[in-house]
Short mmCIF file of C-alpha atoms in Angstrom, two decimals:
data_model
loop_
_atom_site.label_atom_id
_atom_site.label_comp_id
_atom_site.label_asym_id
_atom_site.label_seq_id
_atom_site.Cartn_x
_atom_site.Cartn_y
_atom_site.Cartn_z
CA UNK A 957 -21.35 -16.65 -49.66
CA UNK A 958 -22.30 -16.71 -53.33
CA UNK A 959 -19.77 -17.39 -56.02
CA UNK A 960 -17.96 -14.16 -56.82
CA UNK A 961 -17.86 -13.20 -60.48
CA UNK A 962 -16.83 -9.54 -60.24
CA UNK A 963 -13.42 -8.22 -61.17
CA UNK A 964 -11.98 -6.12 -58.36
CA UNK A 965 -8.78 -4.21 -59.00
CA UNK A 966 -7.37 -0.93 -60.26
CA UNK A 967 -3.76 -1.78 -61.12
CA UNK A 968 -2.66 -1.30 -64.72
CA UNK A 969 -1.38 -4.89 -64.98
CA UNK A 970 -4.75 -6.31 -63.93
CA UNK A 971 -6.81 -3.92 -66.06
CA UNK A 972 -4.70 -4.74 -69.11
CA UNK A 973 -5.42 -8.46 -68.72
CA UNK A 974 -9.16 -7.88 -68.32
CA UNK A 975 -9.21 -5.56 -71.33
CA UNK A 976 -7.41 -8.11 -73.46
CA UNK A 977 -9.97 -10.74 -72.47
CA UNK A 978 -12.79 -8.36 -73.42
CA UNK A 979 -11.25 -7.76 -76.85
CA UNK A 980 -10.69 -11.47 -77.50
CA UNK A 981 -14.19 -12.45 -76.39
CA UNK A 982 -15.91 -11.45 -79.62
CA UNK A 983 -13.51 -13.44 -81.81
CA UNK A 984 -14.46 -17.07 -82.37
CA UNK A 985 -10.92 -18.32 -81.72
CA UNK A 986 -9.21 -20.43 -79.01
CA UNK A 987 -7.76 -18.58 -76.01
CA UNK A 988 -5.21 -19.72 -73.44
CA UNK A 989 -5.40 -18.23 -69.94
CA UNK A 990 -2.15 -18.48 -67.99
CA UNK A 991 -1.62 -17.62 -64.33
CA UNK A 992 -0.67 -18.78 -60.88
CA UNK A 993 -3.26 -20.43 -58.66
CA UNK A 994 -5.83 -18.03 -57.30
CA UNK A 995 -5.32 -15.33 -59.95
CA UNK A 996 -8.81 -15.66 -61.44
CA UNK A 997 -8.33 -17.82 -64.53
CA UNK A 998 -11.85 -19.25 -64.20
CA UNK A 999 -13.35 -15.75 -64.07
CA UNK A 1000 -11.50 -14.70 -67.22
CA UNK A 1001 -12.70 -17.85 -69.00
CA UNK A 1002 -16.30 -17.10 -68.05
CA UNK A 1003 -15.89 -13.50 -69.20
CA UNK A 1004 -14.66 -14.74 -72.57
CA UNK A 1005 -17.86 -16.76 -72.92
CA UNK A 1006 -20.33 -14.17 -71.57
CA UNK A 1007 -19.02 -11.41 -73.85
CA UNK A 1008 -18.95 -13.64 -76.93
CA UNK A 1009 -21.65 -14.27 -79.52
CA UNK A 1010 -22.11 -17.67 -77.82
CA UNK A 1011 -23.21 -16.12 -74.51
CA UNK A 1012 -26.66 -17.79 -74.64
CA UNK A 1013 -25.28 -21.21 -75.57
CA UNK A 1014 -23.78 -23.89 -73.25
CA UNK A 1015 -20.74 -23.08 -71.14
CA UNK A 1016 -19.17 -26.41 -70.17
CA UNK A 1017 -16.25 -26.81 -67.74
CA UNK A 1018 -13.86 -29.74 -67.44
CA UNK A 1019 -11.04 -29.85 -64.89
CA UNK A 1020 -8.47 -32.05 -66.62
CA UNK A 1021 -6.53 -32.61 -63.39
CA UNK A 1022 -9.59 -34.16 -61.72
CA UNK A 1023 -9.94 -36.80 -64.44
CA UNK A 1024 -7.89 -40.04 -64.37
CA UNK A 1025 -5.99 -40.61 -67.61
CA UNK A 1026 -8.17 -43.62 -68.38
CA UNK A 1027 -11.36 -41.51 -68.25
CA UNK A 1028 -10.35 -38.15 -69.71
CA UNK A 1029 -11.01 -39.20 -73.32
CA UNK A 1030 -14.40 -40.63 -72.41
CA UNK A 1031 -15.29 -37.40 -70.59
CA UNK A 1032 -14.21 -35.24 -73.50
CA UNK A 1033 -15.51 -37.25 -76.43
CA UNK A 1034 -18.12 -39.58 -74.93
CA UNK A 1035 -18.37 -43.34 -75.35
CA UNK A 1036 -20.58 -46.02 -76.80
CA UNK A 1037 -22.25 -48.72 -74.73
CA UNK A 1038 -19.83 -51.58 -74.14
CA UNK A 1039 -16.75 -49.54 -75.15
CA UNK A 1040 -15.06 -50.52 -71.87
CA UNK A 1041 -15.87 -52.16 -68.57
CA UNK A 1042 -18.64 -50.19 -66.86
CA UNK A 1043 -19.85 -48.47 -70.03
CA UNK A 1044 -23.40 -49.79 -69.81
CA UNK A 1045 -24.94 -47.07 -71.98
CA UNK A 1046 -23.99 -44.54 -74.61
CA UNK A 1047 -22.87 -41.21 -73.20
CA UNK A 1048 -22.22 -37.88 -74.90
CA UNK A 1049 -18.91 -36.17 -74.05
CA UNK A 1050 -18.22 -32.59 -73.03
CA UNK A 1051 -17.63 -31.56 -76.64
CA UNK A 1052 -21.13 -32.62 -77.61
CA UNK A 1053 -22.57 -30.95 -74.50
CA UNK A 1054 -20.83 -27.70 -75.44
CA UNK A 1055 -21.93 -27.78 -79.09
CA UNK A 1056 -22.64 -24.20 -80.16
CA UNK A 1057 -21.04 -22.81 -77.01
CA UNK A 1058 -17.75 -22.76 -75.11
CA UNK A 1059 -15.70 -25.56 -73.56
CA UNK A 1060 -13.39 -24.47 -70.75
CA UNK A 1061 -10.51 -26.89 -70.16
CA UNK A 1062 -8.92 -26.12 -66.79
CA UNK A 1063 -5.48 -27.50 -65.84
CA UNK A 1064 -4.77 -28.22 -69.50
CA UNK A 1065 -1.12 -29.17 -68.90
CA UNK A 1066 -2.18 -32.30 -66.99
CA UNK A 1067 -3.87 -33.83 -70.05
CA UNK A 1068 -2.29 -37.05 -71.34
CA UNK A 1069 -0.53 -37.12 -74.71
CA UNK A 1070 -3.20 -39.47 -76.09
CA UNK A 1071 -5.98 -37.10 -75.12
CA UNK A 1072 -3.99 -34.19 -76.55
CA UNK A 1073 -3.81 -35.95 -79.90
CA UNK A 1074 -7.58 -36.41 -80.04
CA UNK A 1075 -8.13 -32.87 -78.80
CA UNK A 1076 -5.97 -31.59 -81.66
CA UNK A 1077 -8.21 -33.33 -84.20
CA UNK A 1078 -11.33 -31.91 -82.56
CA UNK A 1079 -9.92 -28.39 -82.64
CA UNK A 1080 -8.54 -28.70 -86.17
CA UNK A 1081 -11.45 -30.42 -87.91
CA UNK A 1082 -14.42 -29.78 -85.63
CA UNK A 1083 -15.03 -33.51 -85.25
CA UNK A 1084 -15.07 -35.87 -82.27
CA UNK A 1085 -15.38 -39.63 -82.17
CA UNK A 1086 -16.82 -41.36 -79.15
CA UNK A 1087 -14.71 -44.05 -77.52
CA UNK A 1088 -15.77 -47.37 -79.07
CA UNK A 1089 -17.15 -45.76 -82.23
CA UNK A 1090 -15.73 -45.14 -85.69
CA UNK A 1091 -18.30 -42.52 -86.70
CA UNK A 1092 -17.14 -38.90 -86.30
CA UNK A 1093 -19.60 -36.30 -84.97
CA UNK A 1094 -19.47 -32.68 -86.10
CA UNK A 1095 -19.31 -30.13 -83.27
CA UNK A 1096 -19.06 -26.35 -83.13
CA UNK A 1097 -17.17 -25.53 -79.95
CA UNK A 1098 -14.95 -22.66 -78.89
CA UNK A 1099 -12.03 -23.76 -76.70
CA UNK A 1100 -10.81 -21.74 -73.74
CA UNK A 1101 -8.06 -23.44 -71.75
CA UNK A 1102 -6.19 -22.51 -68.59
CA UNK A 1103 -3.01 -23.63 -66.87
CA UNK A 1104 -0.39 -22.44 -64.40
CA UNK A 1105 2.41 -24.09 -66.41
CA UNK A 1106 4.68 -22.57 -69.07
CA UNK A 1107 3.43 -24.58 -72.04
CA UNK A 1108 6.25 -23.67 -74.50
CA UNK A 1109 8.76 -25.20 -72.07
CA UNK A 1110 6.62 -28.34 -71.76
CA UNK A 1111 6.46 -28.56 -75.56
CA UNK A 1112 10.26 -28.32 -75.78
CA UNK A 1113 10.50 -31.21 -73.30
CA UNK A 1114 7.98 -33.24 -75.34
CA UNK A 1115 5.49 -33.18 -72.47
CA UNK A 1116 2.94 -31.17 -74.45
CA UNK A 1117 2.17 -31.38 -78.15
CA UNK A 1118 3.67 -28.43 -79.99
CA UNK A 1119 1.07 -28.65 -82.78
CA UNK A 1120 -1.76 -28.50 -80.23
CA UNK A 1121 -0.12 -25.51 -78.57
CA UNK A 1122 0.02 -23.77 -81.95
CA UNK A 1123 -3.70 -24.36 -82.47
CA UNK A 1124 -4.76 -23.15 -79.01
CA UNK A 1125 -2.54 -20.09 -78.69
CA UNK A 1126 -4.35 -17.67 -81.02
CA UNK A 1127 -4.51 -15.41 -77.97
CA UNK A 1128 -2.72 -15.91 -74.66
CA UNK A 1129 -3.88 -13.92 -71.63
CA UNK A 1130 -1.39 -14.01 -68.76
CA UNK A 1131 -2.82 -12.88 -65.44
CA UNK A 1132 -0.52 -10.96 -63.06
CA UNK A 1133 0.01 -12.36 -59.56
CA UNK A 1134 -1.38 -10.30 -56.68
CA UNK A 1135 2.10 -9.20 -55.57
CA UNK A 1136 2.50 -7.45 -58.95
CA UNK A 1137 -0.88 -5.66 -58.79
CA UNK A 1138 0.14 -2.33 -57.26
CA UNK A 1139 -2.56 -0.93 -54.98
CA UNK A 1140 -4.95 -3.86 -55.40
CA UNK A 1141 -4.24 -5.59 -52.09
CA UNK A 1142 -5.91 -2.84 -50.05
CA UNK A 1143 -8.79 -2.53 -52.54
CA UNK A 1144 -9.50 -6.27 -52.42
CA UNK A 1145 -9.06 -6.40 -48.65
CA UNK A 1146 -11.67 -3.66 -48.19
CA UNK A 1147 -14.07 -5.39 -50.56
CA UNK A 1148 -13.81 -8.82 -48.91
CA UNK A 1149 -13.78 -7.18 -45.47
CA UNK A 1150 -17.06 -5.34 -46.01
CA UNK A 1151 -18.73 -8.48 -47.34
CA UNK A 1152 -17.58 -10.60 -44.40
CA UNK A 1153 -18.62 -7.94 -41.88
CA UNK A 1154 -22.10 -7.97 -43.43
CA UNK A 1155 -22.27 -11.77 -43.18
CA UNK A 1156 -21.38 -11.55 -39.47
CA UNK A 1157 -24.05 -8.89 -38.90
CA UNK A 1158 -21.72 -6.03 -37.96
CA UNK A 1159 -23.49 -2.65 -37.88
CA UNK A 1160 -20.60 -0.91 -39.62
CA UNK A 1161 -17.34 -1.84 -41.27
CA UNK A 1162 -14.47 -0.35 -39.18
CA UNK A 1163 -11.77 -1.01 -41.78
CA UNK A 1164 -8.25 -2.27 -41.12
CA UNK A 1165 -5.63 -0.94 -38.74
CA UNK A 1166 -2.14 0.13 -39.91
CA UNK A 1167 -0.44 -3.01 -38.57
CA UNK A 1168 -2.78 -5.33 -40.52
CA UNK A 1169 -2.42 -3.29 -43.71
CA UNK A 1170 1.38 -3.27 -43.42
CA UNK A 1171 1.43 -7.03 -42.89
CA UNK A 1172 -0.77 -7.61 -45.94
CA UNK A 1173 1.36 -5.36 -48.12
CA UNK A 1174 4.49 -7.22 -47.01
CA UNK A 1175 3.13 -10.70 -47.70
CA UNK A 1176 4.07 -12.54 -50.92
CA UNK A 1177 0.56 -14.04 -51.47
CA UNK A 1178 1.53 -17.34 -53.13
CA UNK A 1179 -2.18 -18.19 -53.26
CA UNK A 1180 -3.05 -14.77 -54.73
CA UNK A 1181 -6.64 -13.48 -54.50
CA UNK A 1182 -8.02 -16.77 -53.19
CA UNK A 1183 -5.52 -16.72 -50.33
CA UNK A 1184 -6.22 -13.04 -49.64
CA UNK A 1185 -9.94 -13.68 -49.33
CA UNK A 1186 -9.35 -16.50 -46.82
CA UNK A 1187 -6.97 -14.35 -44.77
CA UNK A 1188 -9.40 -11.41 -44.67
CA UNK A 1189 -12.46 -13.46 -43.77
CA UNK A 1190 -10.54 -15.38 -41.08
CA UNK A 1191 -9.18 -12.16 -39.56
CA UNK A 1192 -12.62 -10.56 -39.36
CA UNK A 1193 -14.46 -13.49 -37.82
CA UNK A 1194 -11.71 -13.80 -35.19
CA UNK A 1195 -11.76 -10.07 -34.36
CA UNK A 1196 -13.41 -9.50 -30.99
CA UNK A 1197 -14.40 -5.82 -31.24
CA UNK A 1198 -16.42 -4.87 -34.36
CA UNK A 1199 -16.20 -1.18 -33.42
CA UNK A 1200 -12.42 -1.04 -33.73
CA UNK A 1201 -10.39 -1.43 -36.96
CA UNK A 1202 -9.27 -5.00 -37.61
CA UNK A 1203 -5.55 -4.91 -36.86
CA UNK A 1204 -4.45 -8.56 -36.75
CA UNK A 1205 -4.16 -11.04 -39.60
CA UNK A 1206 -3.00 -14.64 -39.68
CA UNK A 1207 -1.51 -15.86 -42.95
CA UNK A 1208 -1.01 -19.47 -41.89
CA UNK A 1209 -4.15 -21.15 -40.48
CA UNK A 1210 -2.01 -24.12 -39.43
CA UNK A 1211 0.36 -22.05 -37.29
CA UNK A 1212 0.25 -23.33 -33.71
CA UNK A 1213 2.76 -24.11 -30.96
CA UNK A 1214 1.15 -27.55 -30.80
CA UNK A 1215 1.08 -28.40 -34.48
CA UNK A 1216 2.13 -31.99 -35.24
CA UNK A 1217 5.67 -32.52 -36.45
CA UNK A 1218 6.20 -34.31 -39.76
CA UNK A 1219 8.00 -37.63 -39.47
CA UNK A 1220 10.41 -36.52 -42.17
CA UNK A 1221 11.41 -32.86 -41.83
CA UNK A 1222 12.26 -31.35 -45.24
CA UNK A 1223 15.74 -29.95 -45.66
CA UNK A 1224 16.07 -26.21 -45.11
CA UNK A 1225 19.45 -25.29 -46.61
CA UNK A 1226 18.93 -21.60 -45.96
CA UNK A 1227 18.92 -22.13 -42.18
CA UNK A 1228 22.32 -22.66 -40.62
CA UNK A 1229 22.83 -25.50 -38.17
CA UNK A 1230 23.17 -24.56 -34.48
CA UNK A 1231 26.68 -23.48 -33.56
CA UNK A 1232 26.87 -25.85 -30.60
CA UNK A 1233 26.21 -29.55 -30.15
CA UNK A 1234 23.21 -28.90 -27.92
CA UNK A 1235 20.17 -28.29 -30.11
CA UNK A 1236 18.67 -25.78 -27.70
CA UNK A 1237 21.85 -23.91 -26.84
CA UNK A 1238 21.91 -20.16 -27.43
CA UNK A 1239 24.17 -18.73 -30.09
CA UNK A 1240 27.58 -17.79 -28.80
CA UNK A 1241 28.98 -14.31 -29.46
CA UNK A 1242 32.08 -14.11 -31.65
CA UNK A 1243 35.35 -14.68 -29.82
CA UNK A 1244 38.67 -13.02 -30.45
CA UNK A 1245 39.36 -9.57 -31.90
CA UNK A 1246 36.69 -7.97 -34.08
CA UNK A 1247 37.83 -5.89 -37.08
CA UNK A 1248 34.34 -5.16 -38.47
CA UNK A 1249 31.76 -4.47 -35.77
CA UNK A 1250 28.77 -4.23 -38.09
CA UNK A 1251 29.58 -7.53 -39.82
CA UNK A 1252 30.13 -9.27 -36.46
CA UNK A 1253 26.80 -7.98 -35.08
CA UNK A 1254 24.97 -9.06 -38.24
CA UNK A 1255 26.53 -12.53 -38.09
CA UNK A 1256 25.59 -12.89 -34.41
CA UNK A 1257 22.02 -11.72 -35.10
CA UNK A 1258 21.71 -14.18 -38.00
CA UNK A 1259 22.96 -17.04 -35.82
CA UNK A 1260 20.44 -16.20 -33.07
CA UNK A 1261 17.60 -16.11 -35.59
CA UNK A 1262 18.73 -19.36 -37.21
CA UNK A 1263 19.01 -21.22 -33.89
CA UNK A 1264 15.70 -19.87 -32.60
CA UNK A 1265 13.84 -20.76 -35.79
CA UNK A 1266 15.23 -24.31 -35.65
CA UNK A 1267 14.28 -24.61 -31.97
CA UNK A 1268 10.74 -23.33 -32.71
CA UNK A 1269 10.33 -25.74 -35.64
CA UNK A 1270 10.52 -22.84 -38.11
CA UNK A 1271 7.28 -21.34 -36.82
CA UNK A 1272 7.77 -17.58 -37.21
CA UNK A 1273 5.07 -16.62 -34.73
CA UNK A 1274 6.46 -18.82 -31.97
CA UNK A 1275 10.03 -17.67 -32.70
CA UNK A 1276 8.93 -14.03 -32.54
CA UNK A 1277 7.42 -14.60 -29.10
CA UNK A 1278 10.57 -16.38 -27.94
CA UNK A 1279 12.71 -13.39 -28.98
CA UNK A 1280 10.30 -10.70 -27.76
CA UNK A 1281 9.64 -9.43 -31.28
CA UNK A 1282 6.46 -8.68 -33.19
CA UNK A 1283 5.52 -10.84 -36.16
CA UNK A 1284 6.43 -8.01 -38.56
CA UNK A 1285 9.80 -7.48 -36.86
CA UNK A 1286 10.86 -11.11 -37.14
CA UNK A 1287 9.72 -11.29 -40.78
CA UNK A 1288 11.85 -8.22 -41.53
CA UNK A 1289 14.84 -9.71 -39.72
CA UNK A 1290 14.51 -13.07 -41.49
CA UNK A 1291 14.28 -11.33 -44.86
CA UNK A 1292 17.32 -9.20 -44.04
CA UNK A 1293 19.44 -12.29 -43.42
CA UNK A 1294 17.96 -14.45 -46.18
CA UNK A 1295 16.28 -16.89 -43.78
CA UNK A 1296 12.64 -16.36 -44.81
CA UNK A 1297 12.31 -18.84 -47.69
#
């Protein structure tokens, strides 16, 4: 499927972010785009370029996290032949490639302090110097940068240059996570669902059933829109009857009763240890007189859930089957007792 560049959403939080990007696009100033993974930072950056006066000039992208610290400066500013081992010829950097246009720096917070210092000079004076050269080169580049980190906190900890932050933060666009975009989950699900149904050659799009919609609305979506798209497309291609509404979704593609067990199981402090010495023993009901029936029942239910989850290696789907519950029911029960983190 082709790369998606449309903005889909009707929530006020999302529309406000898109509108702010549209307003900032025409100004020839740096912009920071902040947001969790999968919220669409790359799309906002491209919008800032396409709606600017530089729309017909180069749009150059550099993922700072993908560059080793030893190469990031060479990638940004270029190098002269013989500047370091392997530099057999002169090479222009991304700043020179983006001259007259926009340079999008993704994962900005991962940039080394040395590269930040040189980036500050480029932003402040419009000059770059290739590695191995002493001759500055004038460039006209608009900077758009993105990160999922809170840069002011990094600056306070001396992990990001405060003066560079000042230069780049003319405008800061913070994208809302999907869980905060009221009403957008169903809109996006329908959009991705129709597209996937067309790819699979379905005659019509039957929509989603109530169980699937309820499950999607109750999910936290840590991967935001990117995760939602994967969940929708996976659910549709697995659905056996194209004439009936899709009513089953799987949030974890790795969920399986036969999944391999990590050698070192991470600590789960929110799950209580089994009440008995035998790991597979069932929870025992409270003994002795009970003065608060509701509290005793809740404690017994929590112990059963805790023991079952530990026995099923914290796989919610397997635990639900073991207890005769639906996936939604066990998620609700785990949330009720604070065992779902």
